[in-house]
Amino acid sequence: MIWTEEKIRKLVSRQRSFFQSGSTLDVEWRIRQLKRLRSAIKAHEKEIEKALEQDLGRSKAEAYFCDIGSTILEINEIIRGIRKWARPELHYSGLHCFPSLLTKVYKMPYGVTLIISPFNFPILLSFGVLAASIAGGNTAIIKASSKSKACTEVMQKIISSVFPDGYICVVDGDHDTADLLLEQRFDKIFYTGSPKVGRHVMEKAAKNLTPVALELGGETGNWCVIRKDADIRDAARKIAFFKILNAGQICININQVAVAEEVADSFVEELKKQFRRQIGEEPLKNKEYPRLISQKAYTVCAEEAAKYQERIVYGGHGDEKTMKFEPTIVYPVGADEPIVQHELFDPLLPVVPFPDQEADNLMQKIAEREHGLALYLFTKDRTWAEKVMGTQQYGGGCVNEVVMHLMVKGVPFNGTGHSGMGAYHGIWGFREFTHPTTVLYGSNKYNLPLREHPYEGAKNRWKMLVLKAFER
């Protein structure tokens, strides 16, 4: 469909009317919609697998692990918890509010929401966020990526089969369509993507003072730091898996590895072995190895690799026809070189050696840059790891592991600074798509004239004494 300003305006208007009907306020109704979404995803599982293969070259296992299964898990968690999360909180108002001692905090939906999703995990980062919006009692328009066209078509088919567009709708189209949407007044916007576009979304949202949640990758990328006492084989195994996953097109993927120079050579050799073990000697011919999303993405990757050709110790080759590029180790790289000064959304992996005794200085250098969405440490020094994780600024991360913090239930996924704002997953997503509304229930009995004039004079001196006693 070609989306015009008029079509979009009418779509938003229909959703606003539906929200104002009050249909979304009932929690049991929301649960039914979440179950319908879950059933539709399961019913179209084969089509989703095929679309992910078309857009990204994903294998069935990776399609299920990263998109289909993860989305179903997210919906299941929300269904199990929403009744409790949506329950109004009861608070004691305090003696200073006497005799009105009862206050409730209601978890109210925002209204009409806009979800702008990326290409790299098109199902999870569309329907996973949608589940949170539904749980909060909102309507939603999903602006799906124009880069993952096959997945967008499947999502449109799934949503239109179970929901009227006046409640949930998937909009296709390019950046111009996204801008037409951003010109409308929404009650909440959730964007996943790059910091550059994130700024644009915030600028548009500011015109209507619309609250925004941003999940960004971070402008200087996500660091992984390996100390000399780390289990090198374990670190290499996990990092190889992570860099292969979706060909590195992951917002929380490792952008660069800083390795203690005492073990750097050993780590690089082990990393090569792990790449070979997991995807073979010819990754470009491996059907399970994903491709880059577009010709532009391939060109950016190939051109950057060419700049460091002399220091590529593994990989470095691509197939422009299939848009696959090998996992590529660039070693050694200085901590201030251009390749580690920006986010890499591809399978390139610069390795930065550093003296182990200067680990704290390295962490200070990282802290001075824009905050990453993730931070990964490999070390046996638990005290040092806890100190670093408790003092650095980043979205989330792991010690002696990669990516799996994303799978933990009951905890938030979020960024900070240039890696985003807001949080979601489970209860955190419900909170992101609701606003707390405080209501005090007054009483018309035993009211004291404490707050009323006059305050001066011998007869009214008691008011100040009582106020001070109540407000301690």
PDB file of N, CA and C in Angstrom, residues 6 11 31 101 109 114 132 148 216 240 244 272-273 327 335:
ATOM      1  N   GLU A   6      -3.136  11.537   4.283  1.00  0.00           N
ATOM      2  CA  GLU A   6      -4.561  11.397   4.590  1.00  0.00           C
ATOM      3  C   GLU A   6      -4.880  10.006   5.129  1.00  0.00           C
ATOM      4  N   LEU A  11      -6.077   6.595   9.829  1.00  0.00           N
ATOM      5  CA  LEU A  11      -5.725   5.409  10.622  1.00  0.00           C
ATOM      6  C   LEU A  11      -5.539   5.774  12.091  1.00  0.00           C
ATOM      7  N   ILE A  31      -5.647  -9.780  27.798  1.00  0.00           N
ATOM      8  CA  ILE A  31      -5.087 -11.134  27.798  1.00  0.00           C
ATOM      9  C   ILE A  31      -5.592 -11.921  26.596  1.00  0.00           C
ATOM     10  N   LEU A 101      -7.119   9.089  54.221  1.00  0.00           N
ATOM     11  CA  LEU A 101      -5.964   8.222  54.449  1.00  0.00           C
ATOM     12  C   LEU A 101      -5.741   7.179  53.364  1.00  0.00           C
ATOM     13  N   PRO A 109      -3.151   3.216  30.578  1.00  0.00           N
ATOM     14  CA  PRO A 109      -2.533   3.193  29.243  1.00  0.00           C
ATOM     15  C   PRO A 109      -2.304   4.612  28.729  1.00  0.00           C
ATOM     16  N   LEU A 114       2.956   4.348  18.757  1.00  0.00           N
ATOM     17  CA  LEU A 114       3.672   4.100  17.512  1.00  0.00           C
ATOM     18  C   LEU A 114       4.925   3.298  17.840  1.00  0.00           C
ATOM     19  N   ALA A 132       3.922  -5.640  24.786  1.00  0.00           N
ATOM     20  CA  ALA A 132       3.960  -4.716  25.924  1.00  0.00           C
ATOM     21  C   ALA A 132       2.923  -3.615  25.769  1.00  0.00           C
ATOM     22  N   SER A 148      13.551  -5.165   5.531  1.00  0.00           N
ATOM     23  CA  SER A 148      13.152  -6.569   5.683  1.00  0.00           C
ATOM     24  C   SER A 148      11.736  -6.734   5.135  1.00  0.00           C
ATOM     25  N   LEU A 216      18.726   1.955  21.357  1.00  0.00           N
ATOM     26  CA  LEU A 216      19.731   2.289  20.349  1.00  0.00           C
ATOM     27  C   LEU A 216      20.969   1.412  20.531  1.00  0.00           C
ATOM     28  N   ALA A 240      32.730 -16.095  19.319  1.00  0.00           N
ATOM     29  CA  ALA A 240      32.557 -16.561  17.941  1.00  0.00           C
ATOM     30  C   ALA A 240      31.082 -16.799  17.633  1.00  0.00           C
ATOM     31  N   ILE A 244      28.893 -14.558  14.843  1.00  0.00           N
ATOM     32  CA  ILE A 244      28.270 -15.253  13.718  1.00  0.00           C
ATOM     33  C   ILE A 244      26.772 -14.951  13.677  1.00  0.00           C
ATOM     34  N   LYS A 272      39.982 -18.006  16.007  1.00  0.00           N
ATOM     35  CA  LYS A 272      39.986 -18.563  14.651  1.00  0.00           C
ATOM     36  C   LYS A 272      39.466 -20.003  14.664  1.00  0.00           C
ATOM     37  N   LYS A 273      39.961 -20.791  15.622  1.00  0.00           N
ATOM     38  CA  LYS A 273      39.540 -22.195  15.727  1.00  0.00           C
ATOM     39  C   LYS A 273      38.035 -22.294  15.955  1.00  0.00           C
ATOM     40  N   PRO A 327      33.144 -13.703   8.969  1.00  0.00           N
ATOM     41  CA  PRO A 327      33.595 -13.154  10.249  1.00  0.00           C
ATOM     42  C   PRO A 327      35.058 -12.758  10.088  1.00  0.00           C
ATOM     43  N   ALA A 335      43.238   1.430  20.607  1.00  0.00           N
ATOM     44  CA  ALA A 335      41.951   1.810  21.224  1.00  0.00           C
ATOM     45  C   ALA A 335      41.383   3.111  20.678  1.00  0.00           C
TER      46      ALA A 335
END
